[in-house]
Tab-separated table of C-alpha atoms and ligand atoms in Angstrom:
chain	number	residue	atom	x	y	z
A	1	UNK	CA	0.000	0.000	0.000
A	2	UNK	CA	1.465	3.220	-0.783
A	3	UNK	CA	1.718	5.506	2.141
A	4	UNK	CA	0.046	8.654	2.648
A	5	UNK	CA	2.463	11.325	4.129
A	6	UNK	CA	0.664	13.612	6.637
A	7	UNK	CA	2.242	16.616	8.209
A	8	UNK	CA	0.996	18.153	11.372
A	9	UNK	CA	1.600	22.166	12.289
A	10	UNK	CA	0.033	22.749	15.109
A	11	UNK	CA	1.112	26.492	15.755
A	12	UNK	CA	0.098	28.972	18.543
A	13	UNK	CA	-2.628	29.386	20.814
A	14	UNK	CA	-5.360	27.034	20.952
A	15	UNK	CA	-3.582	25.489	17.443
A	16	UNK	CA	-1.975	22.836	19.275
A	17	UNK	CA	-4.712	21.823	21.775
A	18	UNK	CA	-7.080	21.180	19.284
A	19	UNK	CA	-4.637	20.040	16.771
A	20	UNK	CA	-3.461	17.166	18.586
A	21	UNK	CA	-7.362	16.042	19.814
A	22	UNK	CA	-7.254	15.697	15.922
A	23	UNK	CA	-3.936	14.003	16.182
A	24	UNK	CA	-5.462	11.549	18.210
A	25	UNK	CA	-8.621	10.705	16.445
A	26	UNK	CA	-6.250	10.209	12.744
A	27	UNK	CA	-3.944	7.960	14.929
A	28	UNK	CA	-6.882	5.971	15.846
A	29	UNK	CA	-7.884	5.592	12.975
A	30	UNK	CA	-5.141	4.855	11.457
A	31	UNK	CA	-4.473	1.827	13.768
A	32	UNK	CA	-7.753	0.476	14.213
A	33	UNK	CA	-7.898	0.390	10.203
A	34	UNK	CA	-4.488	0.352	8.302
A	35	UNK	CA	-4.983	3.356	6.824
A	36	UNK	CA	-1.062	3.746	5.783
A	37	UNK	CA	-1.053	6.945	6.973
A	38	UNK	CA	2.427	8.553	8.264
A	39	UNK	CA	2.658	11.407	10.556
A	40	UNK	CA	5.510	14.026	11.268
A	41	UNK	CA	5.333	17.397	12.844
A	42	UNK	CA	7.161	20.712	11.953
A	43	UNK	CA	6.440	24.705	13.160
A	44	UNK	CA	4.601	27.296	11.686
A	45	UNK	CA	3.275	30.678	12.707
A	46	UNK	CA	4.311	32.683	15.636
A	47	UNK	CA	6.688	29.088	17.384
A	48	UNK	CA	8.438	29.231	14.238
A	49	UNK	CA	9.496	32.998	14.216
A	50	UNK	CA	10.764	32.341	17.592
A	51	UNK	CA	12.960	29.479	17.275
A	52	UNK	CA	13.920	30.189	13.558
A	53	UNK	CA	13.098	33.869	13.220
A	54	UNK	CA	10.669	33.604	10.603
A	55	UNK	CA	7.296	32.022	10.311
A	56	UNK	CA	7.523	29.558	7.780
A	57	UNK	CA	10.712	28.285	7.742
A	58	UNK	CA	12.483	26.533	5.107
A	59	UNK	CA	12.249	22.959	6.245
A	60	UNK	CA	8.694	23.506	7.559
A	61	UNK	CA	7.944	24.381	3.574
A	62	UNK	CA	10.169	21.227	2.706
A	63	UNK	CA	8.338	19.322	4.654
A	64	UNK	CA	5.005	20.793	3.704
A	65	UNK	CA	5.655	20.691	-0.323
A	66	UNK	CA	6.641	16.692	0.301
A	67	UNK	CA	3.295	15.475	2.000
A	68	UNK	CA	-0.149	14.381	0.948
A	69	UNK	CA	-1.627	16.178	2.947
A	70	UNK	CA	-1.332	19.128	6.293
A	71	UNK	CA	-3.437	19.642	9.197
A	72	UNK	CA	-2.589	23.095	10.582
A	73	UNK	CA	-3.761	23.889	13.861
A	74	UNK	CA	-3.944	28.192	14.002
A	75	UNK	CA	-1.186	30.698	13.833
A	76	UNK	CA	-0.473	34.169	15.524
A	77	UNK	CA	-1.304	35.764	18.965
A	78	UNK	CA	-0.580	39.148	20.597
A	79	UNK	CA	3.441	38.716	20.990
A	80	UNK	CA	3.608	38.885	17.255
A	81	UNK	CA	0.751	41.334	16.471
A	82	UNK	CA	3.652	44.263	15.733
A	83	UNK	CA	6.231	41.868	14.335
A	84	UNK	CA	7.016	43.307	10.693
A	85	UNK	CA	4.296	42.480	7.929
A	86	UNK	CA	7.103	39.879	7.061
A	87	UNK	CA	7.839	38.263	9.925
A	88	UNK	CA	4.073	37.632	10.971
A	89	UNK	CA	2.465	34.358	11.874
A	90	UNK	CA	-0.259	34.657	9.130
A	91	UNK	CA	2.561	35.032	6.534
A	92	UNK	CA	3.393	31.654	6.550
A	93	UNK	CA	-0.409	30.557	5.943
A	94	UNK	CA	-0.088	33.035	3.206
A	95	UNK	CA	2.987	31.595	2.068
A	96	UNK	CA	2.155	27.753	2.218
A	97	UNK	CA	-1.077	29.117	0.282
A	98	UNK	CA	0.798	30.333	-2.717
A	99	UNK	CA	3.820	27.784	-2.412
A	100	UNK	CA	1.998	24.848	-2.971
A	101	UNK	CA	-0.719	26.354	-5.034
A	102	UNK	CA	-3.973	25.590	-3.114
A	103	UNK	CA	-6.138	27.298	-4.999
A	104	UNK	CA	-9.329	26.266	-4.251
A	105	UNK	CA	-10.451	26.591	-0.250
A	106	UNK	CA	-13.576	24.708	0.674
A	107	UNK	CA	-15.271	26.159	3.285
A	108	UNK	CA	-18.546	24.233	4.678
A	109	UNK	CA	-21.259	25.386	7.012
A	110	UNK	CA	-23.363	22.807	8.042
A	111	UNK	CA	-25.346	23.332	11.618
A	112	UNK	CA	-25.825	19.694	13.636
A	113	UNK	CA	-29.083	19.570	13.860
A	114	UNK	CA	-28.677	19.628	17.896
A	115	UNK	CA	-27.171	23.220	17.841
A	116	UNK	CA	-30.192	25.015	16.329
A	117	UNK	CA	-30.303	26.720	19.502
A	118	UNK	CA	-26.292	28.341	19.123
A	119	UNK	CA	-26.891	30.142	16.295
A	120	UNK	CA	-27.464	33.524	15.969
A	121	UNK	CA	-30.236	33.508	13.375
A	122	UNK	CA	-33.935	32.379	14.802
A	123	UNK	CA	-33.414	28.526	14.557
A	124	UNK	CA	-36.044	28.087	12.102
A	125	UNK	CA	-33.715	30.319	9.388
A	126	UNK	CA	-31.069	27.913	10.163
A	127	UNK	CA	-32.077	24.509	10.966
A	128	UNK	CA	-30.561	21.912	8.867
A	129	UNK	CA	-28.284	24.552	6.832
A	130	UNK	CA	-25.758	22.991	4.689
A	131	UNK	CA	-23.851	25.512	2.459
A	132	UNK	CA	-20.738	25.472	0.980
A	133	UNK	CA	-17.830	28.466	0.578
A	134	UNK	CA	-15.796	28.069	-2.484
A	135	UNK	CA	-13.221	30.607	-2.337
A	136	UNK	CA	-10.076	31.507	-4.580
A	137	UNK	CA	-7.300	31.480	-2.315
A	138	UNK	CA	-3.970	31.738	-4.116
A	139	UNK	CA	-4.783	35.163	-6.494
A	140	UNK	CA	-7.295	38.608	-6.167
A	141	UNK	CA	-5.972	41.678	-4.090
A	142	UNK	CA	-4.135	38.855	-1.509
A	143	UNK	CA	-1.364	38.308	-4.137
A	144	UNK	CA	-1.940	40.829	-6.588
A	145	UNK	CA	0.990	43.348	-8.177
A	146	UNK	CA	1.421	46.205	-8.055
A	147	UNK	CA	1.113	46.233	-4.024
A	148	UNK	CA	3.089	48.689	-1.571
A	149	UNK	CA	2.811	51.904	0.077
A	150	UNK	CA	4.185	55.230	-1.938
A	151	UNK	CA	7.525	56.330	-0.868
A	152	UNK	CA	5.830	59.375	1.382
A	153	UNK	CA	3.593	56.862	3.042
A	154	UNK	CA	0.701	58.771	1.853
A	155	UNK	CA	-1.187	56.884	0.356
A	156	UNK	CA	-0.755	52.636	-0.250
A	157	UNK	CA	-2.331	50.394	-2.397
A	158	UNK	CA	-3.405	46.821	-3.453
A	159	UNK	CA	-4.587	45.116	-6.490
A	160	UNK	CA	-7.443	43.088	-7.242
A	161	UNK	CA	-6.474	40.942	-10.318
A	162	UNK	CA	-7.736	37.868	-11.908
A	163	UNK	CA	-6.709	36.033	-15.021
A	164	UNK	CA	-9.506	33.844	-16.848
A	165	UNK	CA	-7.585	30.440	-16.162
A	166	UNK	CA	-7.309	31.226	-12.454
A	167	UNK	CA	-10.967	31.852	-12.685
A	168	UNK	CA	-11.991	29.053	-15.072
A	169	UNK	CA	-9.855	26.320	-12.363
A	170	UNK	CA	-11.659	27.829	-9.097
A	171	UNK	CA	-15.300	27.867	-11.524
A	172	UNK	CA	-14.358	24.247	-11.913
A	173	UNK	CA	-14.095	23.281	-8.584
A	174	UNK	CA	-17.415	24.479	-7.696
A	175	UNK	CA	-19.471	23.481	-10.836
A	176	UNK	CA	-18.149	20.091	-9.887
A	177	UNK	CA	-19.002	20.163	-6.142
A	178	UNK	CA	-22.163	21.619	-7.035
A	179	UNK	CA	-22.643	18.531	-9.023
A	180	UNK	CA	-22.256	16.067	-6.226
A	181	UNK	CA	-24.323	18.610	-3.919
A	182	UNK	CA	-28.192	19.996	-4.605
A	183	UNK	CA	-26.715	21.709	-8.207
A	184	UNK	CA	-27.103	24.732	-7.372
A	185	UNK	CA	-24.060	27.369	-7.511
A	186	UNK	CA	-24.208	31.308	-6.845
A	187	UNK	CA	-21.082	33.027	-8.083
A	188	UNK	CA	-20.633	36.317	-5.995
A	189	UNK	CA	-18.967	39.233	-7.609
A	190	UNK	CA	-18.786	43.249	-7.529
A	191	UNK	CA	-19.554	43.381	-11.422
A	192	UNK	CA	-21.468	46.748	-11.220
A	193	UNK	CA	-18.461	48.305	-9.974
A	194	UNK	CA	-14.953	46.465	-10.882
A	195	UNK	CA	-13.590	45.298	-14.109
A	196	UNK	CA	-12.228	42.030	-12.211
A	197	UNK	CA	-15.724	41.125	-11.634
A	198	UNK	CA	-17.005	41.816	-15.467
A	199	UNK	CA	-14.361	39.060	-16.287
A	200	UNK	CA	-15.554	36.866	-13.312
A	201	UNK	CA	-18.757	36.948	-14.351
A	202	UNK	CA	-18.060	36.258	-17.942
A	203	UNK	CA	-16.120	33.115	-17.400
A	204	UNK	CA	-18.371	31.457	-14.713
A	205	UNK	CA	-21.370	32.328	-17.163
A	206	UNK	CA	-19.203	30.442	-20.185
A	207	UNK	CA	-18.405	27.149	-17.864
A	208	UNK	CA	-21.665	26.716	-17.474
A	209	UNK	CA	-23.084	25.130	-20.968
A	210	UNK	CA	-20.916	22.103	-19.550
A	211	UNK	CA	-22.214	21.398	-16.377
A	212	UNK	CA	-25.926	21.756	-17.828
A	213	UNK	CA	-27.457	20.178	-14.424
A	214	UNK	CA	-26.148	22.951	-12.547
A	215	UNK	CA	-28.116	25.928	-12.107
A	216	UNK	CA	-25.816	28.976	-12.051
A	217	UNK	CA	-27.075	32.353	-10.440
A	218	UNK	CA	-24.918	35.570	-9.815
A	219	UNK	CA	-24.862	38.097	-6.711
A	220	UNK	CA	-23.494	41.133	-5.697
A	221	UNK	CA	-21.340	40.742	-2.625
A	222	UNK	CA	-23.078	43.439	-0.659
A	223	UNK	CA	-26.462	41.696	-1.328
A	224	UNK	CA	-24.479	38.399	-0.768
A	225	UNK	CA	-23.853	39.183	2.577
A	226	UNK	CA	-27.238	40.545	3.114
A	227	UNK	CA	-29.195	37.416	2.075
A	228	UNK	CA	-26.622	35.029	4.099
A	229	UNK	CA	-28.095	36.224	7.277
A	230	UNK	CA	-31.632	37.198	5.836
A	231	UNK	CA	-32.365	33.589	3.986
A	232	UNK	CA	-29.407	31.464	4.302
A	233	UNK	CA	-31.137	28.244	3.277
A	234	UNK	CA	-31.446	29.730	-0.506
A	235	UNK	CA	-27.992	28.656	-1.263
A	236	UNK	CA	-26.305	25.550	-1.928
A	237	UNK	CA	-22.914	26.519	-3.142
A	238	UNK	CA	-21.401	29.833	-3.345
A	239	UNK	CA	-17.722	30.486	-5.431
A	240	UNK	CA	-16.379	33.417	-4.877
A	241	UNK	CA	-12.442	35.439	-4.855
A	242	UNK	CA	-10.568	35.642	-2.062
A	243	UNK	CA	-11.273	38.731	-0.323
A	244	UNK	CA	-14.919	38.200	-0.945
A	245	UNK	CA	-14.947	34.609	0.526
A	246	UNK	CA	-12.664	35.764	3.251
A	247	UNK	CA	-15.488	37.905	3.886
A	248	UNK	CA	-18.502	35.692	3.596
A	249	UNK	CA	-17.242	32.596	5.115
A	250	UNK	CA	-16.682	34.204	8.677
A	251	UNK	CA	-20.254	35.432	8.228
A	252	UNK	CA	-21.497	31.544	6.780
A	253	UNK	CA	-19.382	30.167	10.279
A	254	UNK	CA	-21.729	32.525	13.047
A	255	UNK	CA	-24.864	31.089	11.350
A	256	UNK	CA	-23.563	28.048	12.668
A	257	UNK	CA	-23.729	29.038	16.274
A	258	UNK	CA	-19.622	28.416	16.716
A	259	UNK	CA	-16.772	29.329	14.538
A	260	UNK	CA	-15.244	26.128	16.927
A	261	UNK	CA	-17.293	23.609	14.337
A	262	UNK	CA	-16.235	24.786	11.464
A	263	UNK	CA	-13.098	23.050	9.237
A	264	UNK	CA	-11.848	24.096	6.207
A	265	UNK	CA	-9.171	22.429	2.542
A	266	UNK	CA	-7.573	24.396	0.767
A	267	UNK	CA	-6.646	22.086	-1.909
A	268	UNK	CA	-4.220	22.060	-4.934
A	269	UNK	CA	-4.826	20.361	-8.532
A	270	UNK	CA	-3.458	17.096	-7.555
A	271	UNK	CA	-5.195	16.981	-4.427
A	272	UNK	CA	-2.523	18.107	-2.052
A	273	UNK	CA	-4.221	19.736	0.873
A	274	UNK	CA	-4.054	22.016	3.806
A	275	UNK	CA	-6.948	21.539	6.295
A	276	UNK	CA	-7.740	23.742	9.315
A	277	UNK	CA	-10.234	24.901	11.422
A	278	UNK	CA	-11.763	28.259	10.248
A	279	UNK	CA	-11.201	29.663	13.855
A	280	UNK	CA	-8.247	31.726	15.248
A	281	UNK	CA	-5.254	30.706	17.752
A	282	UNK	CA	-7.970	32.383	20.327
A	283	UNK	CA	-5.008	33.785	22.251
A	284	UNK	CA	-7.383	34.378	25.525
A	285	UNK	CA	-8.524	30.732	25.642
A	286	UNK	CA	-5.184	29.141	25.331
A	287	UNK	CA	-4.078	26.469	27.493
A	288	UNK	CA	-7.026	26.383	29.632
A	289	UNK	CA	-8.707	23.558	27.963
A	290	UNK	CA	-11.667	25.395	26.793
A	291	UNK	CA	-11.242	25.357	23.194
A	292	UNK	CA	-13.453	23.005	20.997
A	293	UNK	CA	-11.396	20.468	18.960
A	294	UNK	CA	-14.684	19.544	16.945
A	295	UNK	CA	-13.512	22.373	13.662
A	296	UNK	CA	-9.753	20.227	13.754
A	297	UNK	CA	-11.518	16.917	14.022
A	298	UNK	CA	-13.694	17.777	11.017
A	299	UNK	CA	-10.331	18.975	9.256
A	300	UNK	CA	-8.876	15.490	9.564
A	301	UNK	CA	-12.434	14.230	7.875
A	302	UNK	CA	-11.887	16.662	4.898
A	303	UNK	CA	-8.363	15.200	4.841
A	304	UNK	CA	-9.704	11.900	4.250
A	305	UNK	CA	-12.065	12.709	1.793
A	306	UNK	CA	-10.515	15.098	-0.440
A	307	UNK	CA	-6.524	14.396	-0.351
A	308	UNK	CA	-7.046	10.265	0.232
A	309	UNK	CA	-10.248	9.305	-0.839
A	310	UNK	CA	-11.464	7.149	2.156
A	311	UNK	CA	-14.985	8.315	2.275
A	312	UNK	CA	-16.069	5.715	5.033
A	313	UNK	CA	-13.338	6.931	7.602
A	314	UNK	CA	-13.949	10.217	6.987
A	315	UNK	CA	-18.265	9.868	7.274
A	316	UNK	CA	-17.193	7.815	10.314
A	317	UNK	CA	-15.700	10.646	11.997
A	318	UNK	CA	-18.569	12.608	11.388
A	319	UNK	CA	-21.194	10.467	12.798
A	320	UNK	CA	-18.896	10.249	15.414
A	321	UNK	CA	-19.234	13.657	16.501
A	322	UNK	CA	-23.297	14.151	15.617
A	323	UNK	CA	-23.833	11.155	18.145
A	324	UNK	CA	-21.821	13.363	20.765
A	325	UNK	CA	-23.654	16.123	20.070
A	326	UNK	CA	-27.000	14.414	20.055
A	327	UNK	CA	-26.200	13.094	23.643
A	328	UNK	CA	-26.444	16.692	24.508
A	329	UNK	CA	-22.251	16.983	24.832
A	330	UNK	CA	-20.375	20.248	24.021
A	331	UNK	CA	-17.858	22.108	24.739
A	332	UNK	CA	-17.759	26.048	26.319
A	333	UNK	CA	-18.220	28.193	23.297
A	334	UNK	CA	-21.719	26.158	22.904
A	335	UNK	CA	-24.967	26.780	23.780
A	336	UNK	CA	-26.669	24.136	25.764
A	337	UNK	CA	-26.497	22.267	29.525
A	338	UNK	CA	-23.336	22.987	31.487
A	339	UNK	CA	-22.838	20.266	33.238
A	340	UNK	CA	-22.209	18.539	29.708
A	341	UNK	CA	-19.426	21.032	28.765
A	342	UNK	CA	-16.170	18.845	28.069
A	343	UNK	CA	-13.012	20.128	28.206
A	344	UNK	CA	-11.067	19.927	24.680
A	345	UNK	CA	-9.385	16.579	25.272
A	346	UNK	CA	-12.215	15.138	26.900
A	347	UNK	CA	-14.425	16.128	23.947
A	348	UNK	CA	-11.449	14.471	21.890
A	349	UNK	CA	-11.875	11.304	23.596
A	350	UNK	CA	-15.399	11.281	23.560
A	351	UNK	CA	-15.577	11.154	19.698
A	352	UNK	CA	-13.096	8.417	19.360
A	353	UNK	CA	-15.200	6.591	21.987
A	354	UNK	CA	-17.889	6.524	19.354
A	355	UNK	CA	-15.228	5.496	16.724
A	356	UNK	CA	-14.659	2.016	18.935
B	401	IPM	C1	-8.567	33.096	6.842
B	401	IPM	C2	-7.782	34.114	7.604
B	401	IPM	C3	-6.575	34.521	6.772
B	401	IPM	C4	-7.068	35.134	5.490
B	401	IPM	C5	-5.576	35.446	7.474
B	401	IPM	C6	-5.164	34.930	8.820
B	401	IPM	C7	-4.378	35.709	6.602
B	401	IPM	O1	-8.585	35.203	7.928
B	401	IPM	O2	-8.014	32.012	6.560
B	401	IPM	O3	-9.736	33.333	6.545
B	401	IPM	O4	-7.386	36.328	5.452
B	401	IPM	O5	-7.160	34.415	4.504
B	402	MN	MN1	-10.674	34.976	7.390
């Protein structure tokens, strides 16, 4: 059996609590059924600038460009917050991003049925959402030239630029998830205002005469944030650029009562990945336990699905954690009975109890 290189970076803050609950539930799976899988470790983020004085260093991106697949636990945290825009924890993200050319970042948001009650929306607006983020993560104003601030420092500037091929691979992506979903995908744009949106617009309109069972609508992103919290149930997928998804996923994630559910691939054309919980390095719940390992749990069952194709393990890991939740367990950022709340390694072993 060929093996299947895995590389963990759990980084700062809450990163490595809830990195290694994930740890564990990968490792037991990986025993209990021969997965194949291989784990190392490396640093990343804020750890890495202190023992290497950068954030990503060299060997970490070795390391990183050689495996099938990364689970990244968060990055940053006030000791680095005036650190030089090069030397910052989110750099490396940034960097790892654009080195190994994960272009397309899936972001789900899918409420458990027994958290109705966490979200911020009436729970009738939200109950059984299941949406999906599509969002271009390796091009738009995050990487485009010219960027820089003028030599007086009065004034600074990015720029938001798209080629049609980075578009057509991202449109891709989502056409095809939207396939395997309810077929229906809403491409979200500014093309009343910017010429980066005419093109989006243009090429996500051409793709679709071959995915003909997918029904394509287009939104503005002011309105697209507008009907996310008015009627989130109307959509099914949503592709978007970066800034734009960057945006709307942290708005998708509150409709789901807790950022701390909520995983995330970024994913490459050969199916190289980088999975990671949607939430922060929460510097003011670090090392107390409180965190909620559920969003790097679901990470590892992206991992499984996307970069190694075992379906089963992966849907296993998600039962896993619905049957938790429907026994009324959950951890402090959730709504619901406190004398249920688990701290994050006792949620951790919880789930794998239901993997036995
Ligand atoms: C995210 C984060 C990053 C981004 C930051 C930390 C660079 O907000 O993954 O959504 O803006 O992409
Ligand atoms: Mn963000």
């Amino acid at each position: 059996m060929k093996s299947r290189e895995v590389l963990f970076l759990p980084g700062d803050g809450i990163g490595p609590e809830v990195s290694n609950e994930a740890r564990k539930v990968l490792e037991y799976l990986n025993d209990a059924q021969d997965l194949g899988i291989n784990i190392s470790q490396s640093v990343v983020g804020g750890c890495a600038y202190e023992e290497f004085g950068k954030p990503l260093p060299e060997a970490t991106l070795e390391a990183a460009k050689k495996s099938d697949a990364i689970l990244l636990g968060a990055v940053g945290g006030p000791a680095w917050d005036n650190l030089q825009y090069d030397l910052r924890p989110e750099r490396a993200l940034l960097g790892l991003r654009s080195e190994l050319d994960l272009f397309a970042n899936l972001r789900p948001a899918i409420l458990s049925k027994y958290l109705s009650d966490s979200s911020s929306l009436k729970s009738e607006k939200v109950l059984d959402l299941d949406l999906l983020i599509i969002r271009e993560l390796t091009g738009g104003i995050y990487f485009g030239e010219p960027r820089g601030t003028s030599d007086s420092n009065q004034s600074a500037f990015n720029t938001m630029v798209y080629s049609r091929d980075e578009i057509e691979r991202i449109g891709r992506v989502a056409f095809e998830a939207a396939q395997k979903r309810n077929k229906h995908l809403c491409s979200v744009d500014k093309a009343n205002v910017l010429e980066v949106s005419v093109l989006w617009r243009e090429v996500i309109s051409k793709l679709a005469s071959e995915y003909p069972d997918v029904h394509l609508s287009h939104m503005l992103v002011d309105n697209a944030a507008m009907q996310l919290v008015r009627e989130p149930k109307q959509f099914d997928v949503i592709v978007t650029g970066n800034l734009f998804g960057d945006i709307l996923s942290d708005i998708a994630a509150m409709l789901t009562g807790s950022i701390g559910m909520l995983p995330s691939a970024s994913l490459n054309s050969k199916n190289q990945g980088l999975y990671e919980p949607v939430h922060g390095s929460a510097p003011d719940i670090s090392g107390k336990g409180l965190a909620n390992p559920i969003a790097a749990i679901l990470s590892v069952a992206m991992m499984l699905k996307y970069s190694f194709s075992l379906n089963k393990a992966s849907s296993a890991i998600e039962n896993a954690i619905q049957e938790v939740l429907s026994e009324g367990y959950i951890t402090h950022d959730l709504e619901g009975d406190d004398n249920k709340k688990l701290s994050t390694s006792d949620m951790g072993n919880k789930i794998i109890e239901k993997l036995i």
